[in-house]
Amino acid sequence: MSTPLLVPATPENIARAAALLRVGRLVAFPTETVYGLGGDAGSERAVGAIFAAKGRPRFNPLIVHIPDLAEAERIARLDDRARALARRFWPGALTLVLPRREDSGISLLACAGLDTVAVRVPAHPVAQALLRAAGRPIAAPSANRSGRVSPTAAIHVAAEFGDDAAAGIALILDGGPTQIGLESTVLDLYGPQAVLLRPGGVPLEALEAALGPVIIAGADDAAPRSPGQLASHYAPSLPLRLSAAEARPGEALLAFGPETPAGFAEVLNLSRRGDLVEAAVNLFAMLRRLDRPDFAGIAVMPIPEDGLGRAINDRLRRAAAPRQH
Ligand code: TXA
Ligand code: MG
């Protein structure tokens, strides 16, 4: 197949996608967070194809998607904390980094050679149906080129990979826009102390209510970090300017809240009513829409650092960081 196929996520197409996954092909599919680029997590060849398609550094491990907790138990070692969190937040936007079972059958490349594995049970009905039909764990990073803005709609995936036969994507399942809009929260439970590796769709406050205090990676030098949490990520082509209060010539504005400064070439509002859940849904799609060569840059208004605001600000800081790409 030379170009990826964008198809609606009907039962027939989900069955087709599952069959493609079982023979080692790559399929993009919706989850409630962002679209994933899936491949058989047990196949070094399929996992290698994911890294190649994304241009992803091989030291950055992938999340393994499974349909339920029972499947997680087959590939990882869960303790009481992990099971309690799984029961509370799965299916959902929480990824747990856990000790990997020796007999997990997961490709070492997917785990970047670590003795851990990141597992997640997505809630999206299309993802659930696909995982059950495929009948095997599916490695799936966000379906974007490494370092770029994550896809929250199937059309974003097609735009990212559509004209590149070399990317080797066999099918893109269109399940509509994603409901959360930000990636899952990544929590490391390898050691005795839980460490937040990536803020995401499950807010830190909710995790701490269930688990007690969580260490934040980066805040404490002794804490482990996610190998893939690069400073520059989620980046549009245009430069980003954070906490903007007034316009600079030619800039577009990504606004938040009811009051927006004047003088910008274009304004898109993440949430007029200042709702962080709505802002998360809009974030990546609006960054894409403002990423036009006729603007000089994208200015972003300040976003509060609580609830989903922590994950939104994390993505914006990385999008504004000096580029490595
Ligand atoms: O919402 C999501 O999590 C989406 C959907 C498709 O599920 N996936 C996603 O995958 O965001 P990706 O590859 O873009 O981000 C995975 C993150 C990276 O920061 C990676 O370094 C971290 O999870 N990660 C994966 N395995 C890990 C491991 N064994 N130890 C530490 N961090 C790990
Ligand atoms: Mg990603």
mmCIF file of C-alpha atoms and ligand atoms in Angstrom:
data_model
loop_
_atom_site.group_PDB
_atom_site.id
_atom_site.type_symbol
_atom_site.label_atom_id
_atom_site.label_comp_id
_atom_site.label_asym_id
_atom_site.label_seq_id
_atom_site.Cartn_x
_atom_site.Cartn_y
_atom_site.Cartn_z
ATOM 1 C CA MET A 1 0.000 0.000 0.000
ATOM 2 C CA SER A 2 1.645 3.231 -1.037
ATOM 3 C CA THR A 3 -0.392 5.900 0.720
ATOM 4 C CA PRO A 4 -2.168 5.581 4.070
ATOM 5 C CA LEU A 5 -5.909 5.160 3.950
ATOM 6 C CA LEU A 6 -8.139 7.343 6.040
ATOM 7 C CA VAL A 7 -11.293 5.338 6.772
ATOM 8 C CA PRO A 8 -14.191 5.666 9.222
ATOM 9 C CA ALA A 9 -13.869 3.430 12.287
ATOM 10 C CA THR A 10 -16.689 1.059 11.338
ATOM 11 C CA PRO A 11 -16.695 -2.508 12.739
ATOM 12 C CA GLU A 12 -15.488 -3.773 9.336
ATOM 13 C CA ASN A 13 -12.589 -1.320 9.217
ATOM 14 C CA ILE A 14 -11.652 -2.053 12.837
ATOM 15 C CA ALA A 15 -11.498 -5.762 11.918
ATOM 16 C CA ARG A 16 -9.356 -4.884 8.896
ATOM 17 C CA ALA A 17 -7.060 -2.774 11.071
ATOM 18 C CA ALA A 18 -6.724 -5.613 13.602
ATOM 19 C CA ALA A 19 -5.791 -8.038 10.804
ATOM 20 C CA LEU A 20 -3.151 -5.573 9.561
ATOM 21 C CA LEU A 21 -1.718 -5.246 13.080
ATOM 22 C CA ARG A 22 -1.525 -9.035 13.382
ATOM 23 C CA VAL A 23 0.679 -9.229 10.277
ATOM 24 C CA GLY A 24 3.018 -6.541 11.562
ATOM 25 C CA ARG A 25 1.613 -3.485 9.765
ATOM 26 C CA LEU A 26 1.092 -0.039 11.339
ATOM 27 C CA VAL A 27 -2.354 1.427 11.982
ATOM 28 C CA ALA A 28 -3.239 4.878 13.346
ATOM 29 C CA PHE A 29 -6.245 4.841 15.673
ATOM 30 C CA PRO A 30 -8.093 7.173 18.050
ATOM 31 C CA THR A 31 -7.756 7.079 21.817
ATOM 32 C CA GLU A 32 -9.501 9.484 24.168
ATOM 33 C CA THR A 33 -6.220 11.416 24.597
ATOM 34 C CA VAL A 34 -4.627 11.688 21.137
ATOM 35 C CA TYR A 35 -4.377 9.470 18.035
ATOM 36 C CA GLY A 36 -1.812 6.697 18.335
ATOM 37 C CA LEU A 37 0.401 5.045 15.707
ATOM 38 C CA GLY A 38 0.002 1.377 16.595
ATOM 39 C CA GLY A 39 2.035 -1.717 15.878
ATOM 40 C CA ASP A 40 2.351 -5.211 17.388
ATOM 41 C CA ALA A 41 4.305 -4.633 20.619
ATOM 42 C CA GLY A 42 5.708 -8.161 20.381
ATOM 43 C CA SER A 43 7.222 -7.650 16.954
ATOM 44 C CA GLU A 44 10.653 -6.000 16.715
ATOM 45 C CA ARG A 45 9.944 -5.347 13.057
ATOM 46 C CA ALA A 46 6.623 -3.575 13.678
ATOM 47 C CA VAL A 47 8.078 -1.576 16.555
ATOM 48 C CA GLY A 48 11.090 -0.671 14.418
ATOM 49 C CA ALA A 49 8.703 0.574 11.740
ATOM 50 C CA ILE A 50 7.009 2.863 14.314
ATOM 51 C CA PHE A 51 10.360 4.432 15.261
ATOM 52 C CA ALA A 52 11.236 4.841 11.577
ATOM 53 C CA ALA A 53 7.875 6.410 10.644
ATOM 54 C CA LYS A 54 8.099 8.963 13.447
ATOM 55 C CA GLY A 55 11.829 9.631 13.159
ATOM 56 C CA ARG A 56 11.834 8.885 16.878
ATOM 57 C CA PRO A 57 15.088 8.464 18.807
ATOM 58 C CA ARG A 58 15.421 4.824 19.846
ATOM 59 C CA PHE A 59 16.193 5.634 23.456
ATOM 60 C CA ASN A 60 12.595 6.871 23.843
ATOM 61 C CA PRO A 61 10.384 3.897 24.808
ATOM 62 C CA LEU A 62 6.774 3.379 23.685
ATOM 63 C CA ILE A 63 3.550 2.921 25.650
ATOM 64 C CA VAL A 64 2.043 -0.560 25.365
ATOM 65 C CA HIS A 65 -1.752 -0.542 25.052
ATOM 66 C CA ILE A 66 -3.892 -3.373 26.386
ATOM 67 C CA PRO A 67 -7.664 -3.755 26.793
ATOM 68 C CA ASP A 68 -7.785 -4.391 30.557
ATOM 69 C CA LEU A 69 -5.993 -4.896 33.852
ATOM 70 C CA ALA A 70 -5.776 -8.685 33.374
ATOM 71 C CA GLU A 71 -3.657 -8.144 30.255
ATOM 72 C CA ALA A 72 -1.448 -5.684 32.121
ATOM 73 C CA GLU A 73 -0.744 -8.400 34.708
ATOM 74 C CA ARG A 74 0.601 -10.638 31.914
ATOM 75 C CA ILE A 75 3.303 -8.230 30.820
ATOM 76 C CA ALA A 76 4.121 -6.224 33.966
ATOM 77 C CA ARG A 77 4.442 -6.722 37.722
ATOM 78 C CA LEU A 78 1.760 -4.765 39.520
ATOM 79 C CA ASP A 79 1.809 -4.120 43.247
ATOM 80 C CA ASP A 80 -1.094 -2.946 45.430
ATOM 81 C CA ARG A 81 -0.516 0.718 44.482
ATOM 82 C CA ALA A 82 -0.573 -0.096 40.789
ATOM 83 C CA ARG A 83 -3.736 -2.198 41.086
ATOM 84 C CA ALA A 84 -5.506 0.472 43.102
ATOM 85 C CA LEU A 85 -4.649 3.118 40.489
ATOM 86 C CA ALA A 86 -5.618 0.792 37.655
ATOM 87 C CA ARG A 87 -9.011 0.124 39.224
ATOM 88 C CA ARG A 88 -9.556 3.828 39.809
ATOM 89 C CA PHE A 89 -8.323 5.259 36.473
ATOM 90 C CA TRP A 90 -8.511 2.473 33.847
ATOM 91 C CA PRO A 91 -9.742 2.573 31.242
ATOM 92 C CA GLY A 92 -8.429 6.099 30.952
ATOM 93 C CA ALA A 93 -5.641 8.610 30.498
ATOM 94 C CA LEU A 94 -3.145 7.068 32.922
ATOM 95 C CA THR A 95 0.038 5.248 31.870
ATOM 96 C CA LEU A 96 1.909 3.244 34.502
ATOM 97 C CA VAL A 97 5.636 2.514 34.241
ATOM 98 C CA LEU A 98 6.129 -0.884 35.912
ATOM 99 C CA PRO A 99 8.684 -3.683 36.153
ATOM 100 C CA ARG A 100 8.457 -5.765 32.979
ATOM 101 C CA ARG A 101 7.895 -9.523 33.270
ATOM 102 C CA GLU A 102 10.736 -11.563 31.759
ATOM 103 C CA ASP A 103 8.141 -13.535 29.780
ATOM 104 C CA SER A 104 6.163 -10.457 28.692
ATOM 105 C CA GLY A 105 6.869 -11.056 25.014
ATOM 106 C CA ILE A 106 7.188 -7.299 24.512
ATOM 107 C CA SER A 107 9.824 -6.123 22.042
ATOM 108 C CA LEU A 108 12.941 -4.808 23.782
ATOM 109 C CA LEU A 109 13.020 -1.949 21.317
ATOM 110 C CA ALA A 110 9.550 -0.849 22.508
ATOM 111 C CA CYS A 111 10.973 -0.604 26.038
ATOM 112 C CA ALA A 112 14.234 0.980 24.821
ATOM 113 C CA GLY A 113 16.084 -1.886 26.524
ATOM 114 C CA LEU A 114 14.853 -0.885 30.003
ATOM 115 C CA ASP A 115 13.595 -3.464 32.504
ATOM 116 C CA THR A 116 10.363 -1.498 32.767
ATOM 117 C CA VAL A 117 7.312 -1.264 30.529
ATOM 118 C CA ALA A 118 4.781 1.561 30.229
ATOM 119 C CA VAL A 119 1.210 0.219 30.064
ATOM 120 C CA ARG A 120 -2.107 1.913 29.445
ATOM 121 C CA VAL A 121 -5.727 0.802 29.007
ATOM 122 C CA PRO A 122 -7.400 3.373 26.740
ATOM 123 C CA ALA A 123 -11.102 4.140 27.199
ATOM 124 C CA HIS A 124 -11.972 5.075 23.610
ATOM 125 C CA PRO A 125 -14.429 2.485 22.231
ATOM 126 C CA VAL A 126 -12.548 2.262 18.920
ATOM 127 C CA ALA A 127 -9.246 1.662 20.724
ATOM 128 C CA GLN A 128 -10.916 -0.922 22.965
ATOM 129 C CA ALA A 129 -12.473 -2.745 20.004
ATOM 130 C CA LEU A 130 -9.208 -2.670 18.072
ATOM 131 C CA LEU A 131 -7.139 -4.018 20.982
ATOM 132 C CA ARG A 132 -9.590 -6.853 21.589
ATOM 133 C CA ALA A 133 -9.762 -7.743 17.901
ATOM 134 C CA ALA A 134 -5.971 -7.621 17.503
ATOM 135 C CA GLY A 135 -5.611 -9.916 20.518
ATOM 136 C CA ARG A 136 -2.132 -8.712 21.381
ATOM 137 C CA PRO A 137 -0.509 -5.718 23.099
ATOM 138 C CA ILE A 138 -0.138 -2.732 20.786
ATOM 139 C CA ALA A 139 2.744 -0.273 21.070
ATOM 140 C CA ALA A 140 1.492 3.195 20.173
ATOM 141 C CA PRO A 141 3.160 6.567 20.457
ATOM 142 C CA SER A 142 1.218 9.654 19.429
ATOM 143 C CA ALA A 143 0.764 9.574 15.638
ATOM 144 C CA ASN A 144 2.963 12.567 14.788
ATOM 145 C CA ARG A 145 6.535 13.028 13.596
ATOM 146 C CA SER A 146 8.879 13.064 16.568
ATOM 147 C CA GLY A 147 8.977 16.482 18.223
ATOM 148 C CA ARG A 148 5.870 17.836 16.490
ATOM 149 C CA VAL A 149 2.323 18.649 17.613
ATOM 150 C CA SER A 150 0.259 15.576 18.624
ATOM 151 C CA PRO A 151 -2.832 14.659 16.527
ATOM 152 C CA THR A 152 -6.289 15.089 18.036
ATOM 153 C CA ALA A 153 -8.114 14.258 14.771
ATOM 154 C CA ALA A 154 -7.582 11.666 12.042
ATOM 155 C CA ILE A 155 -7.001 14.402 9.483
ATOM 156 C CA HIS A 156 -3.962 15.576 11.510
ATOM 157 C CA VAL A 157 -2.462 12.095 11.126
ATOM 158 C CA ALA A 158 -3.141 12.121 7.391
ATOM 159 C CA ALA A 159 -1.592 15.589 7.093
ATOM 160 C CA GLU A 160 1.480 14.445 9.002
ATOM 161 C CA PHE A 161 2.123 11.199 7.106
ATOM 162 C CA GLY A 162 -0.331 11.217 4.199
ATOM 163 C CA ASP A 163 1.950 11.815 1.222
ATOM 164 C CA ASP A 164 4.880 9.804 2.517
ATOM 165 C CA ALA A 165 4.724 6.207 1.316
ATOM 166 C CA ALA A 166 7.953 5.528 3.206
ATOM 167 C CA ALA A 167 6.132 6.071 6.504
ATOM 168 C CA GLY A 168 4.462 2.726 5.830
ATOM 169 C CA ILE A 169 1.155 3.350 7.590
ATOM 170 C CA ALA A 170 -1.418 0.863 6.308
ATOM 171 C CA LEU A 171 -4.606 2.467 7.659
ATOM 172 C CA ILE A 172 -5.846 5.485 9.625
ATOM 173 C CA LEU A 173 -9.053 4.793 11.566
ATOM 174 C CA ASP A 174 -11.153 7.947 11.879
ATOM 175 C CA GLY A 175 -13.026 7.989 15.187
ATOM 176 C CA GLY A 176 -13.666 11.734 15.281
ATOM 177 C CA PRO A 177 -11.878 14.321 17.407
ATOM 178 C CA THR A 178 -10.384 13.050 20.684
ATOM 179 C CA GLN A 179 -12.241 13.835 23.909
ATOM 180 C CA ILE A 180 -9.333 14.859 26.168
ATOM 181 C CA GLY A 181 -6.873 16.342 23.689
ATOM 182 C CA LEU A 182 -3.709 15.818 25.757
ATOM 183 C CA GLU A 183 -1.612 12.678 26.190
ATOM 184 C CA SER A 184 -1.965 10.368 29.159
ATOM 185 C CA THR A 185 -0.342 11.098 32.497
ATOM 186 C CA VAL A 186 2.804 8.942 32.852
ATOM 187 C CA LEU A 187 3.449 7.726 36.388
ATOM 188 C CA ASP A 188 6.540 5.725 37.332
ATOM 189 C CA LEU A 189 5.820 3.040 39.958
ATOM 190 C CA TYR A 190 9.105 1.149 39.517
ATOM 191 C CA GLY A 191 10.539 2.346 42.825
ATOM 192 C CA PRO A 192 8.879 2.749 46.233
ATOM 193 C CA GLN A 193 8.059 6.403 45.544
ATOM 194 C CA ALA A 194 5.612 7.278 42.746
ATOM 195 C CA VAL A 195 7.129 9.739 40.254
ATOM 196 C CA LEU A 196 5.160 11.850 37.779
ATOM 197 C CA LEU A 197 7.126 11.566 34.516
ATOM 198 C CA ARG A 198 4.641 13.420 32.313
ATOM 199 C CA PRO A 199 1.598 15.450 33.386
ATOM 200 C CA GLY A 200 -1.416 14.543 31.260
ATOM 201 C CA GLY A 201 -5.102 13.767 31.058
ATOM 202 C CA VAL A 202 -5.400 12.582 34.667
ATOM 203 C CA PRO A 203 -4.549 15.617 36.841
ATOM 204 C CA LEU A 204 -1.892 15.324 39.547
ATOM 205 C CA GLU A 205 -4.516 16.286 42.150
ATOM 206 C CA ALA A 206 -6.599 13.209 41.252
ATOM 207 C CA LEU A 207 -3.554 10.928 41.469
ATOM 208 C CA GLU A 208 -2.526 12.318 44.832
ATOM 209 C CA ALA A 209 -6.071 11.961 46.175
ATOM 210 C CA ALA A 210 -5.877 8.248 45.342
ATOM 211 C CA LEU A 211 -2.215 7.595 46.171
ATOM 212 C CA GLY A 212 -0.816 10.267 48.469
ATOM 213 C CA PRO A 213 2.114 12.538 47.569
ATOM 214 C CA VAL A 214 3.756 12.083 44.163
ATOM 215 C CA ILE A 215 7.283 13.276 43.282
ATOM 216 C CA ILE A 216 7.518 15.367 40.134
ATOM 217 C CA ALA A 217 10.323 14.389 37.747
ATOM 218 C CA GLY A 218 12.651 17.279 37.087
ATOM 219 C CA ALA A 219 11.731 19.018 40.339
ATOM 220 C CA ASP A 220 13.982 16.626 42.256
ATOM 221 C CA ASP A 221 17.327 15.705 40.658
ATOM 222 C CA ALA A 222 17.283 12.283 42.302
ATOM 223 C CA ALA A 223 13.944 11.384 40.706
ATOM 224 C CA PRO A 224 13.969 9.274 37.547
ATOM 225 C CA ARG A 225 13.013 10.939 34.296
ATOM 226 C CA SER A 226 11.291 9.645 31.234
ATOM 227 C CA PRO A 227 13.968 9.002 28.648
ATOM 228 C CA GLY A 228 11.796 10.612 26.014
ATOM 229 C CA GLN A 229 10.839 13.825 27.769
ATOM 230 C CA LEU A 230 12.879 16.097 25.527
ATOM 231 C CA ALA A 231 12.999 19.811 26.204
ATOM 232 C CA SER A 232 11.753 20.628 22.695
ATOM 233 C CA HIS A 233 8.571 18.792 21.727
ATOM 234 C CA TYR A 234 4.994 19.397 20.542
ATOM 235 C CA ALA A 235 6.456 22.144 18.372
ATOM 236 C CA PRO A 236 4.663 23.944 15.544
ATOM 237 C CA SER A 237 6.824 25.459 12.779
ATOM 238 C CA LEU A 238 6.358 29.015 14.114
ATOM 239 C CA PRO A 239 8.112 30.264 17.250
ATOM 240 C CA LEU A 240 5.957 30.332 20.393
ATOM 241 C CA ARG A 241 5.990 33.133 22.991
ATOM 242 C CA LEU A 242 4.488 32.273 26.384
ATOM 243 C CA SER A 243 2.637 34.406 28.949
ATOM 244 C CA ALA A 244 2.105 37.099 26.333
ATOM 245 C CA ALA A 245 0.346 40.264 27.509
ATOM 246 C CA GLU A 246 0.552 42.474 24.399
ATOM 247 C CA ALA A 247 0.820 41.981 20.642
ATOM 248 C CA ARG A 248 4.005 42.051 18.576
ATOM 249 C CA PRO A 249 3.829 42.734 14.817
ATOM 250 C CA GLY A 250 2.334 39.913 12.772
ATOM 251 C CA GLU A 251 1.757 37.576 15.688
ATOM 252 C CA ALA A 252 -1.254 35.303 16.133
ATOM 253 C CA LEU A 253 -2.694 34.825 19.621
ATOM 254 C CA LEU A 254 -3.675 31.647 21.417
ATOM 255 C CA ALA A 255 -5.960 33.160 24.035
ATOM 256 C CA PHE A 256 -7.434 31.865 27.295
ATOM 257 C CA GLY A 257 -10.286 33.441 29.219
ATOM 258 C CA PRO A 258 -12.826 36.177 28.501
ATOM 259 C CA GLU A 259 -10.429 39.122 28.151
ATOM 260 C CA THR A 260 -8.009 39.084 25.242
ATOM 261 C CA PRO A 261 -5.464 41.782 24.356
ATOM 262 C CA ALA A 262 -5.983 43.581 21.028
ATOM 263 C CA GLY A 263 -3.684 43.977 18.022
ATOM 264 C CA PHE A 264 -3.035 40.367 16.982
ATOM 265 C CA ALA A 265 -3.262 39.223 13.352
ATOM 266 C CA GLU A 266 -5.534 36.361 14.409
ATOM 267 C CA VAL A 267 -6.994 35.137 17.704
ATOM 268 C CA LEU A 268 -8.112 31.631 18.668
ATOM 269 C CA ASN A 269 -9.416 31.149 22.209
ATOM 270 C CA LEU A 270 -8.653 27.891 24.057
ATOM 271 C CA SER A 271 -11.595 28.596 26.362
ATOM 272 C CA ARG A 272 -13.446 31.869 26.635
ATOM 273 C CA ARG A 273 -14.923 30.819 29.958
ATOM 274 C CA GLY A 274 -11.486 29.883 31.296
ATOM 275 C CA ASP A 275 -12.228 26.152 31.470
ATOM 276 C CA LEU A 276 -9.042 24.036 31.468
ATOM 277 C CA VAL A 277 -10.823 20.880 30.264
ATOM 278 C CA GLU A 278 -12.100 22.754 27.212
ATOM 279 C CA ALA A 279 -8.651 24.325 26.725
ATOM 280 C CA ALA A 280 -7.000 20.867 26.702
ATOM 281 C CA VAL A 281 -9.414 19.649 24.016
ATOM 282 C CA ASN A 282 -8.559 22.661 21.821
ATOM 283 C CA LEU A 283 -4.820 23.025 22.467
ATOM 284 C CA PHE A 284 -3.173 20.937 19.721
ATOM 285 C CA ALA A 285 -5.800 21.622 17.043
ATOM 286 C CA MET A 286 -5.541 25.396 17.602
ATOM 287 C CA LEU A 287 -1.730 25.290 17.567
ATOM 288 C CA ARG A 288 -2.005 23.578 14.171
ATOM 289 C CA ARG A 289 -4.493 26.146 12.867
ATOM 290 C CA LEU A 290 -2.293 29.080 13.915
ATOM 291 C CA ASP A 291 0.854 27.509 12.473
ATOM 292 C CA ARG A 292 0.676 29.480 9.204
ATOM 293 C CA PRO A 293 3.638 30.989 7.352
ATOM 294 C CA ASP A 294 1.874 34.373 7.077
ATOM 295 C CA PHE A 295 2.144 34.878 10.856
ATOM 296 C CA ALA A 296 5.387 35.955 12.530
ATOM 297 C CA GLY A 297 4.829 33.761 15.575
ATOM 298 C CA ILE A 298 2.278 32.452 18.053
ATOM 299 C CA ALA A 299 1.805 34.284 21.355
ATOM 300 C CA VAL A 300 0.094 32.388 24.167
ATOM 301 C CA MET A 301 -1.716 33.926 27.115
ATOM 302 C CA PRO A 302 -0.924 32.646 30.633
ATOM 303 C CA ILE A 303 -2.705 29.441 31.693
ATOM 304 C CA PRO A 304 -3.241 28.578 35.378
ATOM 305 C CA GLU A 305 -0.973 25.790 36.691
ATOM 306 C CA ASP A 306 -3.608 23.530 38.226
ATOM 307 C CA GLY A 307 -5.742 20.592 37.076
ATOM 308 C CA LEU A 308 -5.171 20.044 33.343
ATOM 309 C CA GLY A 309 -3.344 23.400 33.281
ATOM 310 C CA ARG A 310 -0.202 21.604 34.470
ATOM 311 C CA ALA A 311 -0.200 19.365 31.372
ATOM 312 C CA ILE A 312 -1.181 22.242 29.058
ATOM 313 C CA ASN A 313 1.708 24.376 30.367
ATOM 314 C CA ASP A 314 4.102 21.417 30.091
ATOM 315 C CA ARG A 315 3.237 21.040 26.381
ATOM 316 C CA LEU A 316 3.435 24.798 25.765
ATOM 317 C CA ARG A 317 6.833 25.114 27.486
ATOM 318 C CA ARG A 318 8.221 22.309 25.327
ATOM 319 C CA ALA A 319 6.639 23.792 22.204
ATOM 320 C CA ALA A 320 8.395 27.093 23.027
ATOM 321 C CA ALA A 321 11.775 25.537 23.916
ATOM 322 C CA PRO A 322 14.781 25.971 21.599
ATOM 323 C CA ARG A 323 14.318 23.516 18.728
ATOM 324 C CA GLN A 324 16.332 20.347 18.279
ATOM 325 C CA HIS A 325 14.449 19.426 15.117
HETATM 326 O O1 TXA B 1 -2.009 9.461 25.562
HETATM 327 C C1 TXA B 1 -0.983 8.845 25.271
HETATM 328 O O2 TXA B 1 -0.205 8.439 26.131
HETATM 329 C C2 TXA B 1 -0.722 8.558 23.791
HETATM 330 C C3 TXA B 1 -1.813 7.613 23.276
HETATM 331 C C4 TXA B 1 -1.594 7.209 21.846
HETATM 332 O O3 TXA B 1 -1.890 6.498 24.127
HETATM 333 N N1 TXA B 1 0.596 8.018 23.589
HETATM 334 C C5 TXA B 1 1.709 8.770 23.770
HETATM 335 O O4 TXA B 1 2.885 8.107 23.485
HETATM 336 O O5 TXA B 1 1.701 9.921 24.140
HETATM 337 P P1 TXA B 1 4.281 8.849 23.291
HETATM 338 O O6 TXA B 1 5.194 7.809 22.759
HETATM 339 O O7 TXA B 1 4.107 10.057 22.467
HETATM 340 O O8 TXA B 1 4.738 9.179 24.755
HETATM 341 C C6 TXA B 1 5.134 8.142 25.641
HETATM 342 C C7 TXA B 1 5.836 8.701 26.836
HETATM 343 C C8 TXA B 1 7.204 9.226 26.493
HETATM 344 O O9 TXA B 1 7.469 10.392 27.255
HETATM 345 C C9 TXA B 1 8.110 8.070 26.913
HETATM 346 O O10 TXA B 1 9.416 8.477 27.221
HETATM 347 C C10 TXA B 1 7.374 7.544 28.133
HETATM 348 O O11 TXA B 1 6.008 7.649 27.798
HETATM 349 N N2 TXA B 1 7.699 6.135 28.409
HETATM 350 C C11 TXA B 1 7.344 5.045 27.698
HETATM 351 N N3 TXA B 1 7.862 3.922 28.232
HETATM 352 C C12 TXA B 1 8.556 4.298 29.323
HETATM 353 C C13 TXA B 1 9.336 3.604 30.298
HETATM 354 N N4 TXA B 1 9.504 2.273 30.264
HETATM 355 N N5 TXA B 1 9.918 4.336 31.273
HETATM 356 C C14 TXA B 1 9.755 5.681 31.332
HETATM 357 N N6 TXA B 1 9.043 6.394 30.433
HETATM 358 C C15 TXA B 1 8.452 5.715 29.443
HETATM 359 MG MG MG B 2 4.230 11.947 21.597
#
